[in-house]
Amino acid sequence: MADSHAMEARGLKVAFGGLPILKGVDLCVESGDLYGLLGRNGAGKTTALRCLLGLLPQATGELRVLGAPANSIHDVPYGLGVALDPPGMDDSLTVRENLELACVRGSISGGRGVDEVLSLVGLAHRAGNRGDKLSHGQSRRAAVARALLGSPRLLVMDEPLSGLDPEGVETLLALFRRLSRDEGVTIVVSSHHLREVEEVCTRVGLIDGGRTLLEGEVRDLLEEAGDGLELRCSREEVATNLLSEMTGVREVDNLGDGLVRARLDAQVDLEAVLKDLVHGECRITSFTPIRASLIDVFHKAVRQADAEAR
Amino acid sequence: MGFIRALRGEAYLLTHRRGFRWALIATVATVLLHVFGSWILLEMNRAAGGSGPGESGDWNFWPRFASSARAGLFLVELFLVGLVAAAFPREIASGAIRDPLMRGISRASLLFARAVASLALPLILGGTAIGAAALGAGLFFESGDVMEEGFAVFEEHEVRKEIFLALGHGFPSLVALAGLAVFVSAWFARGAVAVAAGLALVLLPGVLPSGLSSWSSWMFTSTLPGLGAESYLGKAAQFAAGYADALPRSFDRVIQIGWVAPWPALLLCLMFAILVFKNREL
């Protein structure tokens, strides 16, 4: 495995009580990536992260984190910050004490201190609250704060946005962006908040049914998916035929009731498409360009996987 | 060194978790109440025409100190199982166990640090119980030779020696109990089950069928100073109160086994704990 890989899994498999959960996951997080690990609920995102972090000893495959095998994760002492699900705050300690405990255990003296990380996640006013007095979202923030202590080279966050209010989501996304851009921190975020992931991540991996469905640069995946077009007209058959014959139009779906959707190459001139449709007398009532999104990429990959499974 | 950092973390937990503080307070309170309760009962007995100081061994400092220390150690043993056995299952369920493992601390280092901290618990809690018993008994009772109806039954140095020996005798089994608590903590997924299993093992020697009872002293839990069915401290307290036959010669064998049996048990508990914990899903 190359040194530039902050985190890598090859052929990751794991079973619980004989039931296979991960059946062959391949992931590769390069140093400096802001990596989004996507998947439906129960797809195996959390399990994959737990395996990579050496928390599930029964996992098989080639698993490495910052150059160390997953089962020797303790060999990467000061480069790792982790916030998994559940957040793992000790309920009998205050938020500040939880963070101080992490500093003691990690022998953290330099880098970001307790007060700084609490301010970064907007939790300074709750520093004196015990773990069991925090809301779900506050516990998440506290776990993220703990992961940020010191100067981690790699941050692994499992569903960090889950349970956060919109302001909290914004705060964390801005923080991830800044850490990645300004400090070169590699960040792995598992989430099913696809819009947010698309907004900040440079690369994504999609897990479904215990397997990796796709992995790549967000930009490339969006380009491959292509921008779209949604139009409403009274002569959808004519519009479908016309669109199918145009260059740069990849696929056309006649959804009935006057609704037609099409996928377009990036260089297609939308004005020319509209002009052709008007000349073709499709009787258009609405014409809406749609930007390609990770949601489309996700749905397409999942649909394909479901079809193959059938 | 991951182990040293893990140990410092355990020390931090000991000084900051409320459970430990409450255990200390409860131990002191129980011991002082025990001494005070004994004094009230003896005073009531005297008021009803019973014996007073110098007339009965019960009024002597040493038996009161020994029995109050035993009451405190009884509680310490319960706390030891309760606090230590429930710790790992709770930390695993909440996910708190993961953070130290991501900070350059191996599972083995974390477990050994927990074991060392747990072995220190009986010293701290037990020491507190003994100290509180000495303080409480000193406040209400006079030390000296053990008297019965005006005659010295035992000289003070005999009784003191026996009680100090009994307190020392309880130490190996208390330490082994901490090891047992670490083992059940590493083994069971639920805190309540871990505590129940720990207590069941502690109480097992007392419920063994008669055919097996001669073997029970080999189980270190039978010689625990508080909960043990064959507590040397319990016998020493009776002896100090003037019961000359409280420490029969046949009990010598139990005492000898009690010095030895806890150490292999401690070793086995820690070995099994590390084996189990290494393969736990966290």
XYZ file of C-alpha atoms in Angstrom:
592
model
C 0.000 0.000 0.000
C 1.290 3.436 -0.885
C 2.440 5.869 1.811
C 0.119 8.541 0.438
C -2.864 6.487 1.604
C -4.159 7.733 4.919
C -6.629 4.885 5.155
C -7.065 1.852 2.970
C -9.202 -1.269 2.932
C -8.832 -4.091 0.437
C -11.264 -6.989 0.486
C -12.691 -6.037 3.870
C -15.056 -8.718 5.137
C -16.737 -9.119 8.476
C -19.559 -11.225 9.882
C -21.521 -11.079 13.108
C -22.618 -14.478 14.409
C -22.094 -16.058 11.009
C -24.096 -13.356 9.228
C -21.905 -11.541 6.700
C -22.204 -7.761 7.049
C -19.321 -6.612 4.866
C -18.689 -8.843 1.879
C -15.774 -7.135 0.202
C -15.282 -3.446 0.807
C -12.457 -1.617 -0.973
C -11.763 1.954 0.078
C -8.821 4.227 -0.403
C -8.460 7.574 1.345
C -5.510 9.608 0.095
C -3.642 11.988 2.397
C -5.341 15.386 2.277
C -8.687 13.987 1.118
C -11.948 15.162 2.546
C -13.584 11.815 2.027
C -17.286 11.065 2.287
C -18.313 7.509 3.060
C -21.868 7.158 1.822
C -24.524 4.519 2.066
C -28.069 3.792 3.078
C -28.966 3.050 6.696
C -27.483 -0.337 7.537
C -25.252 -0.331 4.475
C -22.175 -1.019 6.620
C -20.545 2.425 6.884
C -20.082 2.337 10.649
C -19.000 -1.292 10.580
C -16.426 -0.515 7.884
C -15.002 2.329 9.973
C -14.927 0.156 13.092
C -13.036 -2.516 11.161
C -10.558 0.008 9.800
C -9.938 1.300 13.315
C -9.249 -2.175 14.652
C -12.345 -2.304 16.821
C -13.688 -5.508 15.288
C -10.949 -8.127 15.579
C -12.843 -10.644 13.435
C -12.551 -8.414 10.331
C -10.466 -9.820 7.487
C -8.784 -8.089 4.568
C -5.885 -5.724 4.147
C -6.622 -2.761 6.401
C -4.223 0.084 7.111
C -4.500 3.442 8.848
C -1.656 5.960 8.504
C 0.611 3.083 7.524
C -0.224 0.870 10.494
C -2.285 -2.319 10.213
C -5.754 -1.918 11.707
C -5.025 -4.463 14.439
C -2.046 -2.318 15.542
C -3.898 0.976 15.464
C -2.053 1.947 18.667
C 1.084 2.311 16.537
C -0.273 5.642 15.203
C -0.300 7.475 18.526
C -0.637 11.165 17.824
C -2.069 11.377 14.339
C -5.602 10.152 14.806
C -8.808 11.835 15.944
C -11.945 9.722 15.998
C -15.605 10.507 16.663
C -17.714 7.410 16.148
C -21.313 6.554 16.806
C -22.262 6.397 19.711
C -20.290 9.526 20.675
C -18.573 7.796 23.600
C -18.748 10.488 26.257
C -18.317 9.205 29.810
C -21.604 10.167 31.460
C -20.095 10.432 34.925
C -17.656 13.136 33.780
C -18.291 16.658 32.528
C -17.575 17.562 28.915
C -14.386 19.330 30.022
C -13.306 16.321 32.092
C -13.961 13.990 29.151
C -11.668 16.110 27.024
C -9.051 16.438 29.759
C -9.087 12.658 30.113
C -8.405 12.329 26.379
C -5.493 14.786 26.752
C -4.072 12.732 29.627
C -4.400 9.481 27.725
C -3.026 10.955 24.507
C -0.306 12.935 26.345
C -1.502 15.967 24.401
C 0.328 19.155 25.313
C 0.653 20.999 21.987
C -1.849 21.796 19.262
C -5.463 22.572 20.016
C -6.383 22.553 23.705
C -9.664 21.847 25.483
C -10.995 25.429 25.414
C -10.114 25.916 21.761
C -11.837 22.768 20.520
C -14.925 23.484 22.621
C -15.166 26.929 21.021
C -14.627 25.468 17.559
C -17.666 23.210 17.868
C -19.739 25.825 19.708
C -19.887 23.925 22.999
C -17.891 26.197 25.321
C -21.044 27.061 27.299
C -21.653 23.357 28.055
C -18.141 22.544 29.278
C -19.348 21.986 32.835
C -22.265 19.718 31.897
C -22.010 16.009 32.517
C -22.232 13.644 29.544
C -25.739 12.497 30.491
C -27.029 16.083 30.534
C -26.204 16.707 26.864
C -28.607 16.412 23.973
C -27.810 13.992 21.167
C -26.460 16.790 18.980
C -24.362 18.227 21.805
C -22.854 14.795 22.494
C -21.885 14.619 18.832
C -20.262 18.022 18.993
C -18.390 17.023 22.143
C -17.112 13.879 20.421
C -15.937 15.955 17.455
C -14.247 18.382 19.869
C -12.415 15.480 21.491
C -11.273 14.207 18.108
C -9.837 17.656 17.288
C -7.604 17.781 20.396
C -3.913 18.186 19.637
C -2.954 18.119 15.977
C -4.497 15.039 14.378
C -3.371 14.211 10.825
C -6.415 12.042 10.216
C -9.952 12.649 11.473
C -12.497 9.845 11.245
C -16.070 10.952 11.881
C -19.052 8.631 11.848
C -22.280 10.513 11.127
C -21.000 13.748 12.710
C -23.923 15.743 11.297
C -26.620 13.440 12.601
C -28.832 15.136 15.184
C -27.283 18.577 14.667
C -29.337 21.724 14.112
C -28.752 23.595 10.818
C -26.391 25.999 12.549
C -24.401 23.088 13.960
C -24.222 21.440 10.542
C -22.914 24.696 9.033
C -20.342 25.099 11.817
C -18.973 21.605 11.387
C -18.920 21.714 7.593
C -17.042 25.021 7.660
C -14.640 23.545 10.202
C -13.986 20.442 8.089
C -13.391 22.596 5.025
C -10.971 24.838 6.905
C -9.031 21.955 8.476
C -8.686 20.263 5.115
C -7.756 23.406 3.187
C -5.567 25.249 5.698
C -4.002 22.450 7.704
C -4.032 19.597 5.184
C -5.854 17.317 7.624
C -7.271 14.166 6.042
C -10.921 13.841 7.001
C -13.203 10.836 6.585
C -16.885 11.546 7.157
C -19.538 8.856 6.974
C -22.960 10.269 6.297
C -26.217 9.943 4.470
C -26.557 13.742 4.253
C -25.611 13.719 0.590
C -26.079 17.442 -0.081
C -23.714 18.370 2.734
C -21.185 15.735 1.714
C -21.269 17.016 -1.853
C -20.682 20.517 -0.569
C -17.457 19.735 1.295
C -16.014 16.402 0.183
C -13.412 15.967 -2.512
C -13.799 12.202 -2.806
C -16.551 9.768 -1.892
C -17.041 6.054 -1.557
C -20.451 4.416 -1.667
C -21.144 1.228 0.267
C -24.288 -0.806 -0.177
C -25.162 -4.356 0.783
C -21.728 -4.790 2.345
C -19.845 -3.943 -0.850
C -18.255 -0.863 -2.382
C -20.467 0.284 -5.243
C -18.339 3.178 -6.389
C -15.493 5.384 -5.312
C -14.011 8.483 -6.883
C -13.539 12.238 -7.005
C -16.816 14.073 -6.444
C -16.117 16.283 -9.472
C -15.597 13.253 -11.756
C -18.689 11.472 -10.491
C -20.853 14.544 -11.045
C -19.423 15.042 -14.498
C -20.062 11.415 -15.313
C -23.624 11.674 -14.028
C -24.195 14.744 -16.206
C -26.497 17.702 -15.640
C -30.160 17.124 -16.243
C -33.231 18.623 -17.691
C -36.842 18.311 -16.625
C -39.603 19.486 -18.867
C -43.351 19.448 -18.809
C -45.209 19.443 -22.084
C -48.447 18.222 -23.572
C -46.719 16.158 -26.300
C -44.204 14.128 -24.345
C -43.767 11.470 -27.066
C -42.585 14.121 -29.511
C -40.291 15.697 -26.885
C -38.809 12.289 -26.007
C -38.071 11.507 -29.673
C -36.590 14.926 -30.298
C -34.362 14.782 -27.233
C -33.179 11.245 -28.073
C -31.948 12.446 -31.455
C -30.016 15.440 -30.121
C -26.257 15.183 -29.660
C -25.052 15.484 -26.080
C -28.226 13.989 -24.653
C -27.353 10.748 -22.830
C -30.643 9.319 -21.712
C -34.256 10.358 -21.848
C -37.019 9.141 -19.522
C -40.657 9.683 -20.452
C -42.244 9.567 -16.995
C -45.794 10.083 -18.291
C -48.311 12.816 -17.455
C -46.320 15.202 -19.601
C -43.129 14.860 -17.603
C -39.835 14.120 -19.401
C -36.364 13.931 -17.869
C -33.054 13.873 -19.689
C -29.359 13.591 -18.799
C -27.035 15.859 -20.717
C -23.343 16.185 -21.319
C -21.719 19.181 -19.666
C -21.128 21.056 -22.951
C -24.749 20.902 -24.179
C -26.225 24.309 -24.991
C -29.526 24.435 -23.094
C -30.776 27.399 -25.099
C -30.375 25.433 -28.338
C -32.170 22.431 -26.815
C -35.081 24.640 -25.769
C -35.215 26.253 -29.218
C -35.332 22.816 -30.922
C -38.082 21.601 -28.612
C -40.151 24.735 -29.272
C -39.671 24.331 -33.028
C -40.648 20.664 -32.709
C -44.005 21.796 -31.301
C -43.803 19.898 -28.071
C -46.000 22.510 -26.371
C -43.699 23.044 -23.438
C -45.182 24.413 -20.218
C -42.013 24.271 -18.130
C -38.288 23.769 -18.823
C -36.046 23.234 -15.778
C -32.305 22.596 -15.963
C -31.139 20.342 -13.109
C -27.567 20.328 -11.795
C -26.041 16.865 -11.345
C -25.855 15.916 -7.676
C -24.505 13.145 -5.512
C -28.109 12.189 -4.836
C -28.462 11.237 -8.509
C -25.166 9.383 -8.437
C -26.245 7.595 -5.259
C -29.695 6.620 -6.548
C -28.360 5.436 -9.856
C -25.669 3.274 -8.255
C -28.096 1.829 -5.725
C -30.735 1.114 -8.394
C -28.130 -0.621 -10.492
C -26.964 -2.701 -7.544
C -30.564 -3.656 -6.673
C -31.216 -4.670 -10.286
C -28.063 -6.780 -10.379
C -28.981 -8.402 -7.053
C -32.377 -9.398 -8.507
C 4.568 4.396 26.661
C 0.935 3.528 26.133
C 0.662 1.742 29.477
C 1.849 4.749 31.493
C -0.593 7.044 29.659
C -3.384 4.522 30.195
C -2.494 4.360 33.879
C -2.574 8.146 34.176
C -6.002 8.026 32.539
C -7.188 5.502 35.121
C -5.839 7.726 37.898
C -7.775 10.633 36.370
C -10.944 8.523 36.320
C -10.438 7.458 39.945
C -10.158 11.042 41.096
C -12.939 12.466 38.928
C -15.670 9.818 38.740
C -18.398 10.379 41.267
C -18.867 6.651 41.932
C -15.506 6.341 43.645
C -16.084 9.420 45.795
C -19.483 8.104 46.874
C -17.917 4.723 47.681
C -15.385 6.427 49.975
C -18.082 8.470 51.716
C -20.384 5.461 52.079
C -17.566 3.335 53.506
C -16.652 5.913 56.145
C -20.314 6.503 57.009
C -21.047 2.766 57.329
C -18.066 2.129 59.567
C -18.818 5.090 61.843
C -22.484 4.098 62.054
C -21.449 0.545 62.903
C -19.250 1.726 65.777
C -21.887 4.159 66.981
C -24.602 1.493 66.725
C -22.484 -0.938 68.771
C -21.934 1.704 71.429
C -25.664 2.516 71.612
C -26.548 -1.197 71.970
C -23.929 -1.733 74.696
C -25.128 1.370 76.545
C -28.731 0.154 76.353
C -27.606 -3.245 77.615
C -25.756 -1.641 80.515
C -28.770 0.529 81.344
C -30.826 -2.675 81.520
C -28.406 -4.110 84.092
C -25.888 -5.690 81.730
C -22.119 -5.464 81.910
C -20.172 -2.226 81.525
C -16.592 -1.348 80.560
C -14.087 -3.660 82.270
C -16.769 -6.296 82.798
C -17.122 -7.555 79.236
C -14.769 -7.906 76.269
C -17.401 -6.256 74.069
C -16.506 -2.884 75.618
C -12.895 -3.167 74.491
C -11.537 -1.092 71.589
C -10.069 -4.089 69.702
C -13.178 -6.212 69.096
C -15.141 -3.076 68.189
C -12.395 -1.969 65.817
C -12.194 -5.429 64.192
C -15.928 -5.867 63.704
C -16.399 -2.309 62.378
C -13.467 -2.760 60.016
C -15.111 -5.983 58.835
C -18.392 -4.162 58.201
C -16.512 -1.543 56.183
C -14.601 -4.176 54.233
C -17.886 -5.962 53.508
C -19.027 -2.789 51.764
C -15.634 -2.292 50.109
C -15.883 -5.753 48.553
C -19.349 -4.974 47.201
C -18.122 -1.643 45.821
C -15.087 -3.316 44.310
C -17.249 -5.732 42.330
C -19.860 -3.064 41.546
C -17.487 -0.357 40.374
C -14.915 -2.433 38.517
C -17.103 -5.164 37.001
C -19.581 -2.707 35.506
C -16.937 -0.354 34.107
C -15.883 -1.992 30.824
C -19.417 -3.034 29.755
C -20.620 0.542 30.356
C -17.686 2.049 28.472
C -18.135 -0.387 25.587
C -21.873 0.331 25.355
C -21.341 4.100 25.381
C -18.349 3.906 23.025
C -16.095 5.639 25.584
C -13.656 2.727 25.397
C -12.718 3.631 21.808
C -11.051 6.958 22.457
C -8.053 5.653 24.439
C -7.509 2.941 21.828
C -7.202 5.651 19.176
C -4.556 7.472 21.228
C -1.718 5.012 20.982
C -2.904 2.767 23.812
C -3.190 -0.927 23.026
C -5.967 -3.103 24.405
C -3.454 -4.934 26.609
C -2.097 -1.658 28.031
C -5.600 -0.378 28.726
C -6.621 -3.605 30.448
C -3.467 -3.791 32.580
C -3.837 -0.139 33.541
C -7.430 -0.855 34.585
C -6.208 -3.896 36.522
C -3.544 -1.867 38.348
C -6.067 0.857 39.203
C -8.505 -1.824 40.368
C -5.834 -3.413 42.537
C -5.250 -0.016 44.101
C -8.957 0.301 44.910
C -8.964 -2.237 47.771
C -5.911 -0.510 49.211
C -7.572 2.898 49.141
C -11.088 1.826 50.093
C -9.895 -0.862 52.514
C -7.435 1.556 54.095
C -10.233 4.088 54.485
C -12.476 1.485 56.124
C -9.748 0.446 58.549
C -8.835 4.061 59.314
C -12.481 4.977 59.939
C -12.911 1.911 62.169
C -9.857 2.881 64.216
C -11.103 6.466 64.530
C -14.673 5.488 65.430
C -13.694 2.760 67.907
C -11.098 5.102 69.447
C -13.799 7.714 70.053
C -16.187 5.392 71.900
C -14.092 2.590 73.416
C -10.920 2.175 75.505
C -8.135 -0.142 74.425
C -6.269 -2.429 76.806
C -6.418 -6.042 77.956
C -9.682 -7.827 77.182
C -11.597 -8.083 80.460
C -14.379 -10.441 81.558
C -15.996 -9.771 84.916
C -12.957 -7.838 86.105
C -10.360 -10.401 84.957
C -8.050 -10.063 81.959
C -8.968 -12.867 79.535
C -6.386 -11.853 76.910
C -3.550 -9.418 76.999
C -3.823 -6.543 74.561
C -0.731 -7.509 72.541
C -2.177 -11.014 71.858
C -5.426 -9.587 70.529
C -3.737 -6.809 68.562
C -1.381 -9.290 66.885
C -4.276 -11.543 65.876
C -6.315 -8.641 64.434
C -3.389 -7.172 62.495
C -2.609 -10.622 61.099
C -6.266 -11.003 60.095
C -6.246 -7.599 58.353
C -3.090 -8.576 56.463
C -4.654 -11.942 55.645
C -7.552 -10.211 53.937
C -5.277 -8.242 51.630
C -4.378 -11.011 49.092
C -8.001 -12.052 48.664
C -9.117 -8.406 48.257
C -6.517 -7.910 45.536
C -7.603 -11.134 43.835
C -11.205 -9.939 44.060
C -10.198 -6.834 42.092
C -8.632 -9.145 39.488
C -11.844 -11.183 39.349
C -13.860 -7.986 38.870
C -11.590 -6.969 35.964
C -12.080 -10.400 34.406
C -15.898 -10.367 34.546
C -15.798 -6.745 33.349
C -13.821 -7.774 30.272
C -15.938 -10.862 29.673
C -19.567 -9.804 29.942
C -21.298 -7.346 27.643
C -23.786 -6.080 30.231
C -22.718 -4.370 33.422
C -25.519 -5.911 35.494
C -24.590 -9.424 34.340
C -20.913 -8.777 35.057
C -21.696 -7.579 38.594
C -24.077 -10.505 39.184
C -21.463 -12.986 37.955
C -18.827 -11.394 40.185
C -21.070 -11.546 43.240
C -22.099 -15.128 42.437
C -18.442 -16.181 42.408
C -17.872 -14.344 45.694
C -20.810 -16.062 47.377
C -20.214 -19.495 45.816
C -18.042 -20.976 48.623
C -20.842 -20.373 51.123
C -23.375 -22.407 49.152
C -21.197 -25.330 48.098
C -22.613 -28.782 48.990
C -21.111 -30.252 52.151
C -18.981 -32.735 50.177
C -17.168 -29.874 48.518
C -17.006 -27.522 51.492
C -13.533 -28.746 52.503
C -12.333 -27.416 49.125
C -14.043 -24.070 49.537
C -11.103 -22.467 51.331
C -9.105 -22.902 48.122
C -11.498 -20.433 46.558
C -9.971 -17.134 47.607
C -13.413 -15.583 48.001
C -14.065 -17.737 51.095
C -11.295 -15.881 52.951
C -12.401 -12.379 51.992
C -12.374 -10.303 55.199
C -15.899 -8.964 54.694
C -17.976 -11.328 52.579
C -15.870 -14.461 53.078
C -17.542 -17.440 54.757
C -14.210 -18.179 56.469
C -13.101 -14.624 57.215
C -10.086 -14.571 59.518
C -11.038 -11.027 60.530
C -14.492 -12.218 61.605
C -12.965 -14.924 63.803
C -10.351 -12.502 65.153
C -13.102 -10.041 66.127
C -14.879 -12.795 68.083
C -11.617 -13.847 69.681
C -10.886 -10.252 70.689
C -14.295 -10.025 72.326
C -13.250 -12.821 74.686
C -14.385 -15.953 72.866
C -11.298 -18.111 73.392
C -12.549 -20.874 71.073
C -13.247 -18.527 68.139
C -9.914 -19.424 66.535
C -9.746 -23.244 66.727
C -6.531 -25.014 65.664
C -8.401 -26.479 62.663
C -8.729 -22.918 61.345
C -4.946 -22.718 60.903
C -5.256 -24.646 57.640
C -7.772 -22.129 56.281
C -5.421 -19.274 57.196
C -2.490 -20.950 55.488
C -4.503 -21.515 52.313
C -5.756 -17.932 52.478
C -2.222 -16.562 52.209
C -1.552 -18.615 49.065
C -4.739 -19.289 47.092
C -5.539 -15.691 45.965
C -2.314 -15.186 43.971
C -2.781 -17.916 41.333
C -6.440 -16.852 41.123
C -5.354 -13.257 40.454
C -2.936 -14.391 37.770
C -5.563 -16.583 36.085
C -8.151 -13.802 36.197
C -5.797 -11.326 34.535
C -4.685 -13.853 31.914
C -8.259 -14.726 30.987
C -9.215 -11.040 31.042
C -6.552 -10.162 28.471
C -7.508 -13.137 26.284
C -11.181 -12.171 26.336
C -10.608 -8.427 25.936
C -8.256 -8.868 22.982
C -11.080 -10.364 20.958
C -13.930 -8.141 22.120
C -15.937 -6.182 19.562
C -15.667 -2.575 20.654
